[in-house]
Amino acid sequence: MTEMAGEVRAAAAPVAARPVAGLSKAVAGWLQAAPLAAILLAFLVAPIAMIVVVSFWKATEFSIIPAFSFENYEFLFGSPVTYRVFLATFKYALVTWAATLAIGFTVAYYLAFHIRSQTVQIALFLLCTIPFWTSNIIRMISWIPFLGRNGIANQALIDWGLIDAPLEWLLYSDFAVILAFVHLYTLFMVVPIFNTMMRIDKSLLEAARDNGASGFQTLVHVILPLTKPGIMIGTIFVVTLVMGDFITVRFMSGSQKANVGRLISNDIGLLQYPSAAATAVVLLCTVLIVIGILLRFVNIRKEL
Amino acid sequence: MRTGNDLELVHLTKRYGGTVAVRDLNHVFRNGTYVCLLGPSGCGKSTTLRMIAGHESVSEGGIVLDGQDISALPPARRGTAMMFQSYALFPHLSVRDNVAFSLRMKGTGKPARHKAADEMLELVDMGHLAERLPAQLSGGQQQRVALARALVTKPRVLLLDEPLSALDPFLRIRVRGELKRLQRELGISFIHVTHGQDEALALADEIVVMNDAVIEQAGTARDVFGAPRTEFVARFIGGHNVIELEGARYALRADEVRLAEEGRPATVTIVEYQGDRVAVTARLGPAEVLALVPEAHFFANPKNPGDAVCLDWDEGRLHRLLA
């Protein structure tokens, strides 16, 4: 990658050095940066700025009043519901993260180190992505007939004589929500970890064996540390997706559980845009803080 | 002289499906010698090394070290250590931790393993860079760290897989001097895989020339260079002409061919100035013959491509090839 970047830079250098149509170097530089800057400004900075502005507005049941008021934030931070919901969101994120990491690492490890032929590797990797050809909602809903009170899972367990009555916690519960999250987001963990593992020089594993490391020691002392950046990227994907989700929680909990996303979506449903905006701002800050903390542990720059 | 500590290959064979990478090798590597496994790529020399190291399974035959068949043991319990071509240093560990890695795997305490690692780093003159990460070292420095990491396990045989190939030519010559010095100081066997004949001639107590999965010739550097057994060895080791005379093939060292007043008439095709001498290639009938002529001697009577010359050599210097 770095060699390629070097070549590109080398090829671009003489072009950049030449003044473009008489413009000074500085102006040419700004022009080259302009398209991306414009896109980011229009689709990232402007919407966020708008949300921040609206979060300070006031609202009644039937109108929204431009203002600069901390009312929404005061209400948000004063309500015990907020803390409960944020806590629930963190819980979902943490449990989902742990499960996707365990599954994702195992799958990636198997693909990267146990499959010898690259063709098979790629074929199996594509196989992992097949579920993603359908929509999130469909994959989520397809759990319902499986997990329901008279669903396949309960029927099978009763038929095998393992349980007498249907298990109530299979569907419309935290279990169902987390199961769906894990199902939806494990691939976001597999891909970056697999990518990092593929870059590990195989002779390092031989060197570890030559130095007397057992398979487990190689895993802990060589593979795991070298896979950290991939794990971190996967973690960022999963944590941001889970913390921002609202539809999975609604469907899989049968509207019995809440997370921050649902708080926002409820506010929007009631046309309480300023309140929704304030919650969104707090959520955004929370996620940024979480990512900031994660990035302090691992340097992912070399992966990008 | 044979001692109990020799490393011996017994009918060693490696198959990959239908292809044979190493065919029925029998050889004794005497203890405390510097051996070079020399051959073109794909000749089976690296596979042989990797089988000795334990990174490749043995299809047939055995590897005996110290009177014990080690071919089924894991790499770390064989008494061998390997230095990898790309050095294979752990990028996330400091130089000291890289060297101490094997001791850490054995469960040696931190102070003890750091002490052992530091001693080893002093041996290869890298003690002052112990805190660095491998990426912060030059190629030559990485090579020394890899060497220290292999030696810290106190191997009886050190296996080096093309250890100099990643270095620039200038550094290569310096590092090979250090390798040789280290081998003498430690008194253990070094088995060094290379495809560079100059490297092998410079370093080896014994050269083992491999081709097509078998050993073509083994012997001291002087024996192999002075008396190549086969046409392949004569050509691969360089500096030889292979000439066909009266139905037999002979090897003739290029520095034994003279440009003379009388002898075999030939036509000069290429003249290369090499500093201390001049390499003159001449067409002699259907064959091309290379003559390495001392510089002063050449410029006393310089030749150009297309000139007619006479080539001459002592008949006694013709060395008959067996194959």
PDB file of N, CA and C in Angstrom, chain B residues 207-247:
ATOM      1  N   ILE B 207      30.823 -26.753   0.749  1.00  0.00           N
ATOM      2  CA  ILE B 207      29.750 -26.330  -0.145  1.00  0.00           C
ATOM      3  C   ILE B 207      28.984 -27.561  -0.589  1.00  0.00           C
ATOM      4  N   VAL B 208      27.662 -27.493  -0.485  1.00  0.00           N
ATOM      5  CA  VAL B 208      26.818 -28.571  -0.992  1.00  0.00           C
ATOM      6  C   VAL B 208      26.014 -27.989  -2.144  1.00  0.00           C
ATOM      7  N   VAL B 209      26.335 -28.414  -3.366  1.00  0.00           N
ATOM      8  CA  VAL B 209      25.639 -27.876  -4.531  1.00  0.00           C
ATOM      9  C   VAL B 209      24.445 -28.765  -4.830  1.00  0.00           C
ATOM     10  N   MET B 210      23.266 -28.148  -4.879  1.00  0.00           N
ATOM     11  CA  MET B 210      22.056 -28.917  -5.165  1.00  0.00           C
ATOM     12  C   MET B 210      21.475 -28.513  -6.506  1.00  0.00           C
ATOM     13  N   ASN B 211      20.889 -29.489  -7.177  1.00  0.00           N
ATOM     14  CA  ASN B 211      20.168 -29.216  -8.410  1.00  0.00           C
ATOM     15  C   ASN B 211      19.102 -30.273  -8.583  1.00  0.00           C
ATOM     16  N   ASP B 212      17.922 -29.861  -9.000  1.00  0.00           N
ATOM     17  CA  ASP B 212      16.851 -30.820  -9.290  1.00  0.00           C
ATOM     18  C   ASP B 212      16.620 -31.818  -8.172  1.00  0.00           C
ATOM     19  N   ALA B 213      16.545 -31.310  -6.941  1.00  0.00           N
ATOM     20  CA  ALA B 213      16.167 -32.116  -5.781  1.00  0.00           C
ATOM     21  C   ALA B 213      17.248 -33.070  -5.289  1.00  0.00           C
ATOM     22  N   VAL B 214      18.426 -33.047  -5.900  1.00  0.00           N
ATOM     23  CA  VAL B 214      19.504 -33.916  -5.411  1.00  0.00           C
ATOM     24  C   VAL B 214      20.778 -33.108  -5.199  1.00  0.00           C
ATOM     25  N   ILE B 215      21.738 -33.721  -4.453  1.00  0.00           N
ATOM     26  CA  ILE B 215      23.038 -33.087  -4.260  1.00  0.00           C
ATOM     27  C   ILE B 215      23.910 -33.418  -5.468  1.00  0.00           C
ATOM     28  N   GLU B 216      24.408 -32.388  -6.136  1.00  0.00           N
ATOM     29  CA  GLU B 216      25.272 -32.620  -7.298  1.00  0.00           C
ATOM     30  C   GLU B 216      26.699 -32.881  -6.847  1.00  0.00           C
ATOM     31  N   GLN B 217      27.118 -32.102  -5.867  1.00  0.00           N
ATOM     32  CA  GLN B 217      28.498 -32.238  -5.396  1.00  0.00           C
ATOM     33  C   GLN B 217      28.622 -31.609  -4.024  1.00  0.00           C
ATOM     34  N   ALA B 218      29.437 -32.207  -3.184  1.00  0.00           N
ATOM     35  CA  ALA B 218      29.705 -31.624  -1.876  1.00  0.00           C
ATOM     36  C   ALA B 218      31.187 -31.696  -1.616  1.00  0.00           C
ATOM     37  N   GLY B 219      31.721 -30.668  -1.009  1.00  0.00           N
ATOM     38  CA  GLY B 219      33.142 -30.660  -0.717  1.00  0.00           C
ATOM     39  C   GLY B 219      33.572 -29.292  -0.252  1.00  0.00           C
ATOM     40  N   THR B 220      34.883 -29.138   0.014  1.00  0.00           N
ATOM     41  CA  THR B 220      35.352 -27.820   0.421  1.00  0.00           C
ATOM     42  C   THR B 220      35.211 -26.869  -0.764  1.00  0.00           C
ATOM     43  N   ALA B 221      35.237 -25.571  -0.469  1.00  0.00           N
ATOM     44  CA  ALA B 221      35.056 -24.584  -1.525  1.00  0.00           C
ATOM     45  C   ALA B 221      36.096 -24.791  -2.625  1.00  0.00           C
ATOM     46  N   ARG B 222      37.339 -25.095  -2.195  1.00  0.00           N
ATOM     47  CA  ARG B 222      38.409 -25.252  -3.191  1.00  0.00           C
ATOM     48  C   ARG B 222      38.197 -26.495  -4.043  1.00  0.00           C
ATOM     49  N   ASP B 223      37.744 -27.565  -3.389  1.00  0.00           N
ATOM     50  CA  ASP B 223      37.492 -28.797  -4.145  1.00  0.00           C
ATOM     51  C   ASP B 223      36.418 -28.574  -5.198  1.00  0.00           C
ATOM     52  N   VAL B 224      35.347 -27.920  -4.768  1.00  0.00           N
ATOM     53  CA  VAL B 224      34.222 -27.751  -5.684  1.00  0.00           C
ATOM     54  C   VAL B 224      34.613 -26.818  -6.830  1.00  0.00           C
ATOM     55  N   PHE B 225      35.294 -25.736  -6.503  1.00  0.00           N
ATOM     56  CA  PHE B 225      35.659 -24.799  -7.564  1.00  0.00           C
ATOM     57  C   PHE B 225      36.755 -25.384  -8.459  1.00  0.00           C
ATOM     58  N   GLY B 226      37.706 -26.061  -7.839  1.00  0.00           N
ATOM     59  CA  GLY B 226      38.841 -26.582  -8.611  1.00  0.00           C
ATOM     60  C   GLY B 226      38.496 -27.830  -9.408  1.00  0.00           C
ATOM     61  N   ALA B 227      37.543 -28.600  -8.921  1.00  0.00           N
ATOM     62  CA  ALA B 227      37.231 -29.858  -9.608  1.00  0.00           C
ATOM     63  C   ALA B 227      35.727 -30.097  -9.632  1.00  0.00           C
ATOM     64  N   PRO B 228      34.995 -29.296 -10.413  1.00  0.00           N
ATOM     65  CA  PRO B 228      33.546 -29.528 -10.488  1.00  0.00           C
ATOM     66  C   PRO B 228      33.275 -30.899 -11.092  1.00  0.00           C
ATOM     67  N   ARG B 229      32.296 -31.587 -10.513  1.00  0.00           N
ATOM     68  CA  ARG B 229      32.069 -32.967 -10.924  1.00  0.00           C
ATOM     69  C   ARG B 229      31.222 -33.018 -12.190  1.00  0.00           C
ATOM     70  N   THR B 230      30.259 -32.100 -12.288  1.00  0.00           N
ATOM     71  CA  THR B 230      29.328 -32.154 -13.420  1.00  0.00           C
ATOM     72  C   THR B 230      29.300 -30.812 -14.145  1.00  0.00           C
ATOM     73  N   GLU B 231      28.723 -30.841 -15.327  1.00  0.00           N
ATOM     74  CA  GLU B 231      28.609 -29.615 -16.113  1.00  0.00           C
ATOM     75  C   GLU B 231      27.784 -28.572 -15.350  1.00  0.00           C
ATOM     76  N   PHE B 232      26.726 -29.062 -14.670  1.00  0.00           N
ATOM     77  CA  PHE B 232      25.894 -28.125 -13.918  1.00  0.00           C
ATOM     78  C   PHE B 232      26.720 -27.382 -12.874  1.00  0.00           C
ATOM     79  N   VAL B 233      27.524 -28.115 -12.113  1.00  0.00           N
ATOM     80  CA  VAL B 233      28.320 -27.480 -11.062  1.00  0.00           C
ATOM     81  C   VAL B 233      29.301 -26.488 -11.688  1.00  0.00           C
ATOM     82  N   ALA B 234      29.957 -26.923 -12.767  1.00  0.00           N
ATOM     83  CA  ALA B 234      30.939 -26.053 -13.416  1.00  0.00           C
ATOM     84  C   ALA B 234      30.297 -24.742 -13.868  1.00  0.00           C
ATOM     85  N   ARG B 235      29.098 -24.846 -14.424  1.00  0.00           N
ATOM     86  CA  ARG B 235      28.436 -23.627 -14.902  1.00  0.00           C
ATOM     87  C   ARG B 235      27.907 -22.789 -13.742  1.00  0.00           C
ATOM     88  N   PHE B 236      27.325 -23.464 -12.722  1.00  0.00           N
ATOM     89  CA  PHE B 236      26.680 -22.707 -11.655  1.00  0.00           C
ATOM     90  C   PHE B 236      27.699 -22.006 -10.767  1.00  0.00           C
ATOM     91  N   ILE B 237      28.827 -22.665 -10.528  1.00  0.00           N
ATOM     92  CA  ILE B 237      29.817 -22.076  -9.634  1.00  0.00           C
ATOM     93  C   ILE B 237      30.521 -20.900 -10.309  1.00  0.00           C
ATOM     94  N   GLY B 238      30.420 -20.839 -11.642  1.00  0.00           N
ATOM     95  CA  GLY B 238      30.937 -19.695 -12.392  1.00  0.00           C
ATOM     96  C   GLY B 238      32.425 -19.791 -12.633  1.00  0.00           C
ATOM     97  N   GLY B 239      32.911 -18.936 -13.526  1.00  0.00           N
ATOM     98  CA  GLY B 239      34.336 -18.882 -13.789  1.00  0.00           C
ATOM     99  C   GLY B 239      34.887 -20.091 -14.547  1.00  0.00           C
ATOM    100  N   HIS B 240      33.992 -20.905 -15.089  1.00  0.00           N
ATOM    101  CA  HIS B 240      34.443 -22.078 -15.838  1.00  0.00           C
ATOM    102  C   HIS B 240      33.889 -22.051 -17.257  1.00  0.00           C
ATOM    103  N   ASN B 241      34.666 -22.620 -18.178  1.00  0.00           N
ATOM    104  CA  ASN B 241      34.157 -22.932 -19.499  1.00  0.00           C
ATOM    105  C   ASN B 241      33.886 -24.420 -19.548  1.00  0.00           C
ATOM    106  N   VAL B 242      32.824 -24.787 -20.265  1.00  0.00           N
ATOM    107  CA  VAL B 242      32.599 -26.212 -20.496  1.00  0.00           C
ATOM    108  C   VAL B 242      32.857 -26.468 -21.978  1.00  0.00           C
ATOM    109  N   ILE B 243      33.844 -27.292 -22.247  1.00  0.00           N
ATOM    110  CA  ILE B 243      34.308 -27.500 -23.622  1.00  0.00           C
ATOM    111  C   ILE B 243      34.149 -28.967 -23.993  1.00  0.00           C
ATOM    112  N   GLU B 244      33.724 -29.208 -25.223  1.00  0.00           N
ATOM    113  CA  GLU B 244      33.613 -30.589 -25.686  1.00  0.00           C
ATOM    114  C   GLU B 244      34.795 -30.888 -26.597  1.00  0.00           C
ATOM    115  N   LEU B 245      35.578 -31.892 -26.217  1.00  0.00           N
ATOM    116  CA  LEU B 245      36.741 -32.284 -27.010  1.00  0.00           C
ATOM    117  C   LEU B 245      36.736 -33.793 -27.189  1.00  0.00           C
ATOM    118  N   GLU B 246      36.791 -34.239 -28.378  1.00  0.00           N
ATOM    119  CA  GLU B 246      36.848 -35.677 -28.692  1.00  0.00           C
ATOM    120  C   GLU B 246      35.768 -36.449 -27.941  1.00  0.00           C
ATOM    121  N   GLY B 247      34.534 -35.886 -27.984  1.00  0.00           N
ATOM    122  CA  GLY B 247      33.400 -36.623 -27.427  1.00  0.00           C
ATOM    123  C   GLY B 247      33.276 -36.550 -25.918  1.00  0.00           C
TER     124      GLY B 247
END
